[in-house]
Amino acid sequence: MRSSLLRSVKTLARPTTARAYSVDSVPSRKVTVLGAAGGIGQPLSLLMKLNPLVSQLALYDIGGTPGVAADVSHINSRSEVAGYMGDDQLGLALEGSDVVIIPAGVPRKPGMTRDDLFNINAGIVKSLCSAIAKYCPHAIVNMISNPVNSTVPIAAEVFKKAGIYDEKKLFGVTTLDVVRAKSFYAGKANVNVAEVNVPVVGGHAGVTILPLFSQATPKANLSQDDIQALTKRTQDGGTEVVEAKAGKGSATLSMAYAGAIFADACLKGLNGVPDVVECSYVQSTITELPFFASKVRLGKNGVEEVLGLGPLSDYEKEGLEKLKPELKSSIEKGIEFAKKN
Ligand SMILES: NC(=O)c1ccc[n+]([C@@H]2O[C@H](COP(=O)([O-])OP(=O)(O)OC[C@H]3O[C@@H](n4cnc5c(N)ncnc54)[C@H](O)[C@@H]3O)[C@@H](O)[C@H]2O)c1
Ligand SMILES: O=C(O)C[C@H](O)C(=O)O
């Protein structure tokens, strides 16, 4: 196993000038990316290499990681980078990890739903989560692989079977929905995008994505038609990219950005930074569904608090009721798969 361990990728950054931050005051944190050679995995690995909260970056894939890890490792930032490839190196990639980010699996092509990815990605996620249970059972898991509405329940079942499930540490990454809602809202409302906040709740597929534009800030006087158009565009954001890429995959760059924001929030929470709040798809009791995306306060143990939905407009209340049957069946499909396999 050691003989095939990737060469070249143990590079501690050695800045030649004064550091922009004090490494001494920042705890050591290992982040592992599973699927690191993919369309999301590569730019996400780059962004995690730029994150000063990361001290060790482990890049794992079934192929292609030697090149990605060698490339990323030359960047003169804090973390040591190591690349790992193939089943026999998965344990090494995971051991000691604080945060595991999973963008492994196949993306959509035009005409497909995220659920059409279930047959392939469910098995990938299940085997990766079994390895997480074995090698880094206390890590925070950021699930990107689709269909997120089902892959998160699959992960929960795998962790339960292994006796290590901690609902505070499992997150479905829905940050891209928030990123899109912010961009689209800023464009329509003609406000500074850097100041925009929009919670997005529910799940991560079609109508299960429910942006709460009634709570968007800064406030803007948008018509109901505008709100409905913004809601639809946010729900169809992934499909917009899939169609524009015309068979060459789905969102990768915006997803890497969103994944890096969410992982950074998890690291800040672990490090005790107060008031870190992001939307995420987590085990939840704020509706009758066992998993639901909403604002979550992140802390030293992962989820510190799942925040409620806040006041909803009539249109959002209707959207909430509409999304429940689809989200429920996606959750049940994931649980059933994990129990059977
Ligand atoms: N949550 C979200 O908002 C969101 C956004 C965009 C894409 N996605 C999903 O992310 C996933 C990846 O998308 P992509 O565009 O990067 O796809 P991609 O095909 O470009 O990359 C996927 C990578 O996963 C790797 N992989 C496959 N099986 C693996 C395994 N068992 N272990 C480790 N790595 C494995 C592949 O080798 C490949 O490098 C897709 O399921 C996609 O639908 C989710
Ligand atoms: O749409 C997809 O298939 C990928 C991702 O879930 C997205 O929202 O872009």
Coordinates of N, CA and C in Angstrom, one line a residue, residues 143-223:
M143 N -22.1 16.5 2.5 CA -22.5 15.7 1.3 C -22.9 16.6 0.1
I144 N -22.2 16.4 -1.0 CA -22.5 17.2 -2.2 C -23.2 16.3 -3.2
S145 N -22.8 15.0 -3.2 CA -23.2 14.0 -4.3 C -24.8 14.0 -4.3
N146 N -25.3 14.0 -5.5 CA -26.7 13.9 -5.7 C -27.2 12.5 -5.9
P147 N -28.5 12.3 -5.6 CA -29.5 13.3 -5.1 C -29.4 13.5 -3.6
V148 N -29.0 14.7 -3.2 CA -28.7 15.0 -1.8 C -29.9 14.7 -0.9
N149 N -31.1 14.8 -1.5 CA -32.3 14.5 -0.7 C -32.3 13.1 -0.2
S150 N -31.6 12.2 -1.0 CA -31.5 10.8 -0.6 C -30.2 10.4 -0.1
T151 N -29.1 11.0 -0.6 CA -27.8 10.6 -0.2 C -27.5 10.9 1.3
V152 N -28.1 11.9 1.8 CA -27.9 12.2 3.2 C -28.6 11.2 4.1
P153 N -29.8 10.8 3.8 CA -30.4 9.7 4.6 C -29.7 8.4 4.4
I154 N -29.1 8.2 3.2 CA -28.3 6.9 3.1 C -27.1 7.0 4.0
A155 N -26.4 8.1 4.1 CA -25.2 8.3 5.0 C -25.7 8.1 6.4
A156 N -26.8 8.6 6.8 CA -27.3 8.5 8.2 C -27.5 7.0 8.5
E157 N -28.1 6.2 7.6 CA -28.3 4.8 7.8 C -27.0 4.0 7.9
V158 N -26.1 4.4 7.1 CA -24.8 3.7 7.1 C -24.1 3.9 8.5
F159 N -24.2 5.2 8.9 CA -23.5 5.5 10.2 C -24.3 4.8 11.3
K160 N -25.6 4.8 11.3 CA -26.4 4.1 12.3 C -26.0 2.6 12.4
K161 N -25.9 2.0 11.2 CA -25.5 0.6 11.2 C -24.2 0.3 11.8
A162 N -23.3 1.3 11.6 CA -21.9 1.2 12.1 C -21.8 1.6 13.6
G163 N -23.0 2.1 14.1 CA -23.0 2.5 15.5 C -22.3 3.8 15.8
I164 N -22.1 4.7 14.8 CA -21.4 5.9 15.1 C -22.2 7.2 14.7
Y165 N -23.5 7.0 14.4 CA -24.2 8.1 13.8 C -24.3 9.3 14.9
D166 N -23.9 10.4 14.4 CA -24.1 11.6 15.2 C -24.8 12.7 14.3
E167 N -26.1 12.9 14.6 CA -26.8 13.7 13.6 C -26.3 15.2 13.5
K168 N -25.5 15.5 14.5 CA -24.9 16.9 14.5 C -23.8 17.0 13.5
K169 N -23.4 15.9 12.9 CA -22.2 16.0 12.1 C -22.4 15.6 10.6
L170 N -23.7 15.5 10.3 CA -24.0 15.1 8.9 C -24.8 16.2 8.2
F171 N -24.2 16.7 7.1 CA -24.8 17.9 6.4 C -25.0 17.6 4.9
G172 N -26.1 17.9 4.4 CA -26.3 18.0 2.9 C -26.0 19.4 2.5
V173 N -25.1 19.5 1.5 CA -24.7 20.9 1.1 C -25.7 21.5 0.2
T174 N -26.4 22.5 0.6 CA -27.4 23.2 -0.2 C -27.0 24.7 -0.4
T175 N -25.8 25.0 -0.1 CA -25.3 26.3 -0.2 C -25.4 26.9 -1.6
L176 N -25.3 26.0 -2.6 CA -25.4 26.6 -4.0 C -26.8 27.2 -4.2
D177 N -27.8 26.6 -3.6 CA -29.2 27.2 -3.8 C -29.2 28.6 -3.2
V178 N -28.5 28.8 -2.1 CA -28.4 30.1 -1.4 C -27.6 31.1 -2.3
V179 N -26.5 30.6 -2.8 CA -25.7 31.4 -3.7 C -26.5 31.9 -4.9
R180 N -27.2 31.0 -5.5 CA -28.1 31.3 -6.6 C -29.2 32.3 -6.2
A181 N -29.8 32.0 -5.1 CA -30.9 32.9 -4.7 C -30.4 34.3 -4.5
K182 N -29.2 34.4 -3.9 CA -28.6 35.7 -3.6 C -28.3 36.5 -4.9
S183 N -27.7 35.7 -5.9 CA -27.4 36.4 -7.2 C -28.6 36.8 -7.9
F184 N -29.6 35.9 -8.0 CA -30.8 36.3 -8.8 C -31.6 37.4 -8.2
Y185 N -31.6 37.4 -6.8 CA -32.4 38.4 -6.1 C -31.7 39.8 -6.3
A186 N -30.4 39.8 -6.2 CA -29.6 41.1 -6.3 C -29.8 41.6 -7.7
G187 N -29.9 40.8 -8.7 CA -30.1 41.2 -10.1 C -31.4 41.9 -10.2
K188 N -32.5 41.2 -9.7 CA -33.8 41.7 -9.9 C -34.1 42.9 -9.0
A189 N -33.6 42.9 -7.8 CA -33.9 44.0 -6.9 C -33.0 45.2 -7.1
N190 N -31.9 44.9 -7.9 CA -30.9 46.0 -8.1 C -30.3 46.5 -6.8
V191 N -29.9 45.5 -6.0 CA -29.2 45.8 -4.8 C -27.8 45.2 -4.8
N192 N -26.9 45.7 -3.9 CA -25.5 45.2 -3.8 C -25.5 43.7 -3.4
V193 N -25.1 42.8 -4.3 CA -25.1 41.4 -4.1 C -24.4 41.0 -2.8
A194 N -23.3 41.8 -2.5 CA -22.5 41.4 -1.3 C -23.3 41.6 0.0
E195 N -24.4 42.4 -0.1 CA -25.2 42.6 1.1 C -26.4 41.7 1.2
V196 N -26.6 40.9 0.2 CA -27.9 40.1 0.1 C -27.8 38.9 1.0
N197 N -28.9 38.6 1.7 CA -29.1 37.4 2.4 C -30.5 36.8 2.0
V198 N -30.6 35.5 1.7 CA -31.8 34.8 1.4 C -31.7 33.4 2.0
P199 N -32.6 33.1 2.9 CA -32.6 31.7 3.4 C -33.2 30.8 2.3
V200 N -32.7 29.6 2.1 CA -33.3 28.6 1.2 C -33.6 27.3 2.0
V201 N -34.8 26.8 2.0 CA -35.1 25.7 2.9 C -35.7 24.5 2.1
G202 N -35.9 23.4 2.8 CA -36.5 22.3 2.1 C -35.5 21.2 1.8
G203 N -35.2 21.1 0.5 CA -34.2 20.1 0.1 C -33.4 20.6 -1.1
H204 N -32.9 19.7 -1.9 CA -32.0 20.2 -3.0 C -32.4 19.4 -4.3
A205 N -33.6 19.7 -4.8 CA -34.1 19.2 -6.1 C -35.4 19.9 -6.4
G206 N -35.4 20.5 -7.6 CA -36.7 21.1 -8.1 C -37.5 21.8 -7.1
V207 N -38.8 21.4 -7.0 CA -39.7 22.1 -6.0 C -39.3 22.0 -4.6
T208 N -38.5 21.0 -4.3 CA -38.1 20.9 -2.8 C -37.1 22.0 -2.4
I209 N -36.6 22.7 -3.4 CA -35.8 23.9 -3.1 C -36.7 25.1 -2.9
L210 N -36.8 25.6 -1.7 CA -37.8 26.7 -1.4 C -37.0 27.9 -0.9
P211 N -36.8 28.9 -1.8 CA -36.1 30.1 -1.3 C -37.2 31.0 -0.6
L212 N -36.8 31.6 0.5 CA -37.7 32.4 1.3 C -37.4 33.9 0.9
F213 N -37.9 34.3 -0.2 CA -37.6 35.7 -0.6 C -38.4 36.7 0.2
S214 N -39.4 36.3 1.0 CA -40.1 37.2 1.9 C -39.2 37.7 3.0
Q215 N -38.1 36.8 3.2 CA -37.2 37.2 4.3 C -35.9 37.8 3.8
A216 N -35.8 38.0 2.4 CA -34.6 38.5 1.8 C -34.2 39.9 2.3
T217 N -33.0 40.1 2.5 CA -32.5 41.4 2.8 C -31.3 41.8 1.9
P218 N -31.1 43.1 1.5 CA -32.0 44.2 1.9 C -33.4 44.1 1.2
K219 N -34.4 44.6 1.9 CA -35.7 44.5 1.4 C -35.9 45.2 0.1
A220 N -36.7 44.7 -0.8 CA -37.0 45.3 -2.1 C -38.5 45.1 -2.4
N221 N -39.0 46.1 -3.1 CA -40.5 46.0 -3.4 C -40.7 45.2 -4.7
L222 N -40.6 43.9 -4.6 CA -40.7 43.1 -5.8 C -42.2 42.7 -5.9
S223 N -42.7 42.6 -7.2 CA -44.0 42.1 -7.4 C -44.1 40.6 -7.1

